[in-house]
Amino acid sequence: MDWLERIAKLRQWSRNGTRAPHKPLLLLYALGRFQEDPDGDLRYSAVEQDLQRLLTEYGPPHRTTPAYPFHHLVGDGVWEVRTDRGPGSPGTGVRDLRETGATGRLAPELRSALRRDPDLLGRVARSLLDLHFPPSLHGELCEAVGLELDPVVTTVLPAARRQRDGRMRELVLTAYEYRCAFCGYDGRIGAVPVGLEAAHVRWWAFGGPDEAENGLCLCSLHHKLFDKGVLGVGDGHRVLVSQHFVGHSPAAREHVIALAGRPLVGPQPGARPVAAAHRDWHLREVFRGEPRPAAAG
């Protein structure tokens, strides 16, 4: 059985690029727990808060529940659920999952495969990360679910999976003249830029093309905040700052809150700005809450 192919074909609700990472997050969490204890189970009532935190931090902006993937992942052949009454899930009702002692774990065939092939866990985890989350979040997401991955592990994606365009970084950084589009940072060591990255506006995992009009040159800090939904790009190509962001230090005020309403730095004349469709996707699927009013002055 090709587990990577099965993982790549998880059935998820999708419409117009809507993010629904419920099942991938549950699987990553389960892999982290399997790595710690291959014989352990995940009782819903015991892990509900952990799963809710993951969905709140890495899921879509609208409120959702971990009961959905806990029940529905069974249909993908990689997960099983039992209750105090025996095999089978009681459904997606939170109360039912709690009161019946619903307990989940990786499917027996997958657990056996992970035991036979120690490298499989890393390949499956990398596939889930690559298919559903931007690279800027991979490291912290592994920490959040307790996964320790060998950095040399590479994932072989199914043949039908599109490949990234290695020219994306150079195209985007050139378009923005090697300056962060939010703060203007342009640090270098000699001729080599440092701390500057090409950020996808519409995530590559959700159909975002490797094109300059889907990219922003951002410093490492603002790239992370952009992918976490703290920052966005609004009408008139002005910076949006989420009202959910809280920071009282001078650094937080200067480097984040004060950005609200500022025009983007770039792109240079002749380069295409971020396309409206990609900006709209990010605001709908990543940006959290309402934007702050533009900073005074």
Short mmCIF file of C-alpha atoms in Angstrom, two decimals:
data_model
loop_
_atom_site.label_atom_id
_atom_site.label_comp_id
_atom_site.label_asym_id
_atom_site.label_seq_id
_atom_site.Cartn_x
_atom_site.Cartn_y
_atom_site.Cartn_z
CA MET A 1 0.00 0.00 0.00
CA ASP A 2 1.35 3.44 -0.93
CA TRP A 3 0.79 5.44 2.23
CA LEU A 4 2.14 8.67 0.75
CA GLU A 5 -0.40 8.49 -2.05
CA ARG A 6 -3.19 7.78 0.42
CA ILE A 7 -2.12 10.72 2.58
CA ALA A 8 -2.03 12.97 -0.49
CA LYS A 9 -5.64 12.03 -1.28
CA LEU A 10 -7.26 12.77 2.06
CA ARG A 11 -10.86 13.75 1.45
CA GLN A 12 -11.41 17.32 2.56
CA TRP A 13 -14.19 19.81 2.14
CA SER A 14 -13.06 22.30 -0.47
CA ARG A 15 -14.58 25.17 -2.40
CA ASN A 16 -12.77 28.04 -4.10
CA GLY A 17 -9.52 27.30 -2.30
CA THR A 18 -11.06 27.15 1.17
CA ARG A 19 -8.64 25.81 3.78
CA ALA A 20 -9.79 22.80 5.78
CA PRO A 21 -6.64 21.41 7.46
CA HIS A 22 -8.55 19.54 10.16
CA LYS A 23 -7.52 16.03 9.08
CA PRO A 24 -3.85 16.92 8.36
CA LEU A 25 -3.53 18.54 11.80
CA LEU A 26 -5.04 15.50 13.53
CA LEU A 27 -2.73 13.19 11.60
CA LEU A 28 0.35 15.26 12.44
CA TYR A 29 -0.66 15.22 16.10
CA ALA A 30 -1.21 11.46 15.97
CA LEU A 31 2.19 10.92 14.33
CA GLY A 32 3.84 12.96 17.06
CA ARG A 33 2.15 10.85 19.74
CA PHE A 34 3.01 7.63 17.86
CA GLN A 35 6.65 8.71 17.77
CA GLU A 36 6.51 9.11 21.55
CA ASP A 37 4.47 5.95 22.27
CA PRO A 38 3.68 3.58 19.35
CA ASP A 39 1.16 1.67 21.48
CA GLY A 40 -0.69 4.68 22.85
CA ASP A 41 -4.27 5.74 22.12
CA LEU A 42 -5.81 9.21 21.88
CA ARG A 43 -8.90 9.53 24.03
CA TYR A 44 -10.95 12.39 22.62
CA SER A 45 -11.71 13.99 25.97
CA ALA A 46 -7.99 13.99 26.83
CA VAL A 47 -6.70 15.48 23.58
CA GLU A 48 -9.62 17.76 22.65
CA GLN A 49 -7.96 20.88 24.04
CA ASP A 50 -4.66 20.13 22.27
CA LEU A 51 -6.46 19.62 18.96
CA GLN A 52 -8.55 22.77 19.44
CA ARG A 53 -5.39 24.82 20.03
CA LEU A 54 -3.89 23.46 16.83
CA LEU A 55 -7.02 24.34 14.85
CA THR A 56 -7.16 27.80 16.40
CA GLU A 57 -3.53 28.55 15.58
CA TYR A 58 -3.05 26.76 12.27
CA GLY A 59 -6.57 26.32 10.96
CA PRO A 60 -8.83 28.73 9.07
CA PRO A 61 -9.90 32.03 10.67
CA HIS A 62 -13.47 30.87 11.38
CA ARG A 63 -14.20 28.79 14.46
CA THR A 64 -14.15 25.04 14.00
CA THR A 65 -14.09 21.85 16.09
CA PRO A 66 -11.72 18.86 16.37
CA ALA A 67 -14.72 16.53 16.53
CA TYR A 68 -15.03 16.73 12.75
CA PRO A 69 -11.65 15.15 11.83
CA PHE A 70 -11.74 12.76 14.80
CA HIS A 71 -14.82 11.12 13.27
CA HIS A 72 -14.38 11.64 9.53
CA LEU A 73 -10.72 10.63 9.23
CA VAL A 74 -11.84 7.00 9.68
CA GLY A 75 -13.18 7.08 6.11
CA ASP A 76 -9.71 7.71 4.69
CA GLY A 77 -8.35 4.37 5.88
CA VAL A 78 -5.62 5.86 8.09
CA TRP A 79 -7.49 6.18 11.42
CA GLU A 80 -9.74 4.13 13.65
CA VAL A 81 -12.06 5.02 16.53
CA ARG A 82 -13.42 2.90 19.37
CA THR A 83 -15.77 3.76 22.22
CA ASP A 84 -16.60 2.09 25.52
CA ARG A 85 -19.24 0.15 23.53
CA GLY A 86 -16.79 -1.22 20.96
CA PRO A 87 -15.42 -0.37 17.48
CA GLY A 88 -16.76 2.59 15.53
CA SER A 89 -17.16 6.31 15.99
CA PRO A 90 -20.32 7.75 17.58
CA GLY A 91 -20.31 10.64 15.10
CA THR A 92 -19.21 14.26 15.11
CA GLY A 93 -21.13 15.31 18.22
CA VAL A 94 -18.71 16.63 20.83
CA ARG A 95 -20.86 15.40 23.70
CA ASP A 96 -21.13 11.92 22.18
CA LEU A 97 -17.38 11.69 21.67
CA ARG A 98 -16.75 12.69 25.26
CA GLU A 99 -19.41 10.60 26.97
CA THR A 100 -18.76 7.36 25.03
CA GLY A 101 -15.03 7.44 25.78
CA ALA A 102 -14.20 7.72 22.08
CA THR A 103 -10.56 6.85 21.49
CA GLY A 104 -8.68 7.15 18.22
CA ARG A 105 -5.39 5.95 16.83
CA LEU A 106 -3.67 5.35 13.51
CA ALA A 107 -5.11 2.45 11.52
CA PRO A 108 -3.49 -0.96 12.29
CA GLU A 109 -2.01 -1.28 8.79
CA LEU A 110 -0.42 2.16 9.02
CA ARG A 111 0.97 1.47 12.49
CA SER A 112 2.51 -1.76 11.19
CA ALA A 113 4.03 0.04 8.21
CA LEU A 114 5.53 2.71 10.48
CA ARG A 115 7.10 0.03 12.65
CA ARG A 116 8.56 -1.82 9.63
CA ASP A 117 9.96 1.31 8.00
CA PRO A 118 11.31 3.86 10.51
CA ASP A 119 11.72 6.47 7.75
CA LEU A 120 8.06 6.31 6.72
CA LEU A 121 6.88 8.51 9.57
CA GLY A 122 9.13 11.36 8.43
CA ARG A 123 8.02 11.01 4.82
CA VAL A 124 4.34 11.03 5.76
CA ALA A 125 4.78 14.04 8.04
CA ARG A 126 6.73 15.97 5.39
CA SER A 127 4.04 15.20 2.84
CA LEU A 128 1.31 16.54 5.14
CA LEU A 129 3.32 19.69 5.83
CA ASP A 130 4.14 20.33 2.17
CA LEU A 131 0.59 19.71 0.97
CA HIS A 132 -1.22 21.85 3.52
CA PHE A 133 1.04 24.50 5.07
CA PRO A 134 3.62 27.06 3.93
CA PRO A 135 7.31 26.31 4.68
CA SER A 136 7.53 29.19 7.17
CA LEU A 137 5.24 27.26 9.55
CA HIS A 138 6.71 23.76 9.26
CA GLY A 139 9.24 24.00 12.08
CA GLU A 140 6.94 25.47 14.70
CA LEU A 141 4.10 23.14 13.68
CA CYS A 142 6.36 20.12 14.28
CA GLU A 143 7.17 21.51 17.72
CA ALA A 144 3.48 22.08 18.43
CA VAL A 145 2.60 18.41 17.73
CA GLY A 146 5.76 16.97 19.27
CA LEU A 147 7.29 15.69 16.05
CA GLU A 148 11.04 15.31 15.68
CA LEU A 149 11.93 14.97 12.00
CA ASP A 150 15.28 14.20 10.46
CA PRO A 151 16.17 17.34 8.45
CA VAL A 152 17.56 15.20 5.61
CA VAL A 153 14.24 13.42 5.05
CA THR A 154 12.74 14.34 1.69
CA THR A 155 9.27 13.62 0.46
CA VAL A 156 8.55 12.01 -2.88
CA LEU A 157 5.20 13.42 -3.99
CA PRO A 158 2.88 11.62 -6.39
CA ALA A 159 3.75 12.12 -10.05
CA ALA A 160 0.61 14.16 -10.66
CA ARG A 161 1.60 16.69 -8.00
CA ARG A 162 2.85 19.92 -9.53
CA GLN A 163 6.40 20.98 -8.85
CA ARG A 164 7.58 24.28 -7.43
CA ASP A 165 9.31 26.77 -9.71
CA GLY A 166 12.78 27.47 -8.34
CA ARG A 167 12.81 30.89 -10.02
CA MET A 168 10.04 32.22 -7.76
CA ARG A 169 12.39 33.64 -5.12
CA GLU A 170 14.53 35.57 -7.59
CA LEU A 171 11.51 36.89 -9.49
CA VAL A 172 9.86 38.22 -6.34
CA LEU A 173 12.96 39.65 -4.68
CA THR A 174 13.90 41.40 -7.93
CA ALA A 175 10.40 42.83 -8.34
CA TYR A 176 10.64 44.39 -4.89
CA GLU A 177 14.28 45.44 -5.32
CA TYR A 178 15.39 43.25 -2.42
CA ARG A 179 13.35 45.19 0.15
CA CYS A 180 10.67 43.96 2.52
CA ALA A 181 7.35 45.10 1.08
CA PHE A 182 6.05 45.87 4.60
CA CYS A 183 8.96 47.58 6.36
CA GLY A 184 11.57 48.26 3.68
CA TYR A 185 14.31 46.16 5.34
CA ASP A 186 17.10 45.46 2.83
CA GLY A 187 19.96 43.86 4.78
CA ARG A 188 22.91 42.24 3.01
CA ILE A 189 26.23 40.63 3.74
CA GLY A 190 28.34 41.86 0.87
CA ALA A 191 26.16 41.29 -2.17
CA VAL A 192 24.07 38.55 -0.56
CA PRO A 193 20.66 39.51 0.92
CA VAL A 194 20.01 38.14 4.41
CA GLY A 195 16.68 37.76 6.16
CA LEU A 196 14.66 38.34 2.98
CA GLU A 197 12.25 35.72 1.66
CA ALA A 198 9.73 35.26 -1.13
CA ALA A 199 6.30 34.82 0.44
CA HIS A 200 3.38 33.29 -1.41
CA VAL A 201 0.21 35.34 -0.92
CA ARG A 202 -2.09 32.49 -1.93
CA TRP A 203 -0.30 29.47 -0.49
CA TRP A 204 1.29 27.13 -3.00
CA ALA A 205 -0.46 24.21 -1.28
CA PHE A 206 -3.81 25.80 -2.22
CA GLY A 207 -3.20 26.52 -5.87
CA GLY A 208 -1.06 29.62 -5.48
CA PRO A 209 1.14 29.99 -8.57
CA ASP A 210 4.90 30.56 -8.48
CA GLU A 211 4.53 33.98 -10.07
CA ALA A 212 5.56 37.49 -9.06
CA GLU A 213 1.92 38.63 -8.85
CA ASN A 214 1.38 36.00 -6.14
CA GLY A 215 4.47 36.97 -4.19
CA LEU A 216 5.84 39.50 -1.75
CA CYS A 217 9.43 40.08 -0.74
CA LEU A 218 9.28 40.04 3.06
CA CYS A 219 11.77 40.01 5.89
CA SER A 220 11.71 36.85 8.01
CA LEU A 221 9.63 38.45 10.78
CA HIS A 222 6.94 39.84 8.51
CA HIS A 223 6.84 36.66 6.42
CA LYS A 224 5.98 34.65 9.56
CA LEU A 225 3.38 37.20 10.66
CA PHE A 226 1.88 37.25 7.16
CA ASP A 227 1.52 33.46 7.11
CA LYS A 228 0.04 33.47 10.64
CA GLY A 229 -2.67 35.95 9.64
CA VAL A 230 -1.37 38.91 11.65
CA LEU A 231 -0.63 40.91 8.50
CA GLY A 232 -2.44 41.19 5.18
CA VAL A 233 -2.69 43.32 2.05
CA GLY A 234 -5.83 45.33 1.47
CA ASP A 235 -7.29 47.58 -1.17
CA GLY A 236 -4.85 50.07 -2.58
CA HIS A 237 -2.06 47.63 -1.70
CA ARG A 238 -1.89 48.87 1.85
CA VAL A 239 -0.77 46.86 4.87
CA LEU A 240 -3.45 45.41 7.13
CA VAL A 241 -2.76 44.54 10.77
CA SER A 242 -5.15 42.21 12.61
CA GLN A 243 -6.98 43.57 15.64
CA HIS A 244 -6.27 40.20 17.25
CA PHE A 245 -2.57 41.04 17.42
CA VAL A 246 -1.47 42.28 20.84
CA GLY A 247 1.94 43.78 21.54
CA HIS A 248 2.81 46.39 24.14
CA SER A 249 6.56 46.73 23.65
CA PRO A 250 8.03 49.54 21.58
CA ALA A 251 9.32 46.89 19.16
CA ALA A 252 5.82 45.40 18.65
CA ARG A 253 4.32 48.84 18.12
CA GLU A 254 7.04 49.97 15.73
CA HIS A 255 7.48 46.79 13.69
CA VAL A 256 3.86 45.60 13.54
CA ILE A 257 1.10 47.91 14.79
CA ALA A 258 2.54 51.01 13.12
CA LEU A 259 2.37 49.26 9.72
CA ALA A 260 -1.43 49.52 9.60
CA GLY A 261 -2.50 51.47 6.53
CA ARG A 262 0.96 51.94 5.09
CA PRO A 263 1.38 51.45 1.34
CA LEU A 264 3.52 48.50 0.28
CA VAL A 265 7.15 49.18 -0.52
CA GLY A 266 7.22 48.24 -4.22
CA PRO A 267 7.02 46.58 -6.56
CA GLN A 268 9.27 48.54 -8.87
CA PRO A 269 7.79 50.13 -12.02
CA GLY A 270 7.04 47.55 -14.68
CA ALA A 271 6.62 44.69 -12.15
CA ARG A 272 3.12 43.35 -11.57
CA PRO A 273 1.64 43.99 -8.10
CA VAL A 274 -0.13 41.30 -6.11
CA ALA A 275 -3.22 40.17 -8.00
CA ALA A 276 -6.56 40.98 -6.34
CA ALA A 277 -7.65 37.34 -6.44
CA HIS A 278 -4.63 36.26 -4.40
CA ARG A 279 -5.04 39.12 -1.92
CA ASP A 280 -8.69 38.19 -1.46
CA TRP A 281 -7.81 34.53 -0.83
CA HIS A 282 -5.31 35.47 1.87
CA LEU A 283 -7.79 37.81 3.57
CA ARG A 284 -10.49 35.12 3.49
CA GLU A 285 -8.42 32.07 4.46
CA VAL A 286 -5.45 33.33 6.50
CA PHE A 287 -5.92 36.87 7.87
CA ARG A 288 -7.48 36.81 11.34
CA GLY A 289 -10.34 39.05 12.36
CA GLU A 290 -10.79 42.66 11.36
CA PRO A 291 -7.96 45.04 10.45
CA ARG A 292 -6.84 47.78 12.77
CA PRO A 293 -7.49 51.38 11.75
CA ALA A 294 -4.61 53.00 9.91
CA ALA A 295 -1.91 54.27 12.23
CA ALA A 296 -2.17 57.99 13.00
CA GLY A 297 0.33 60.28 11.32
#
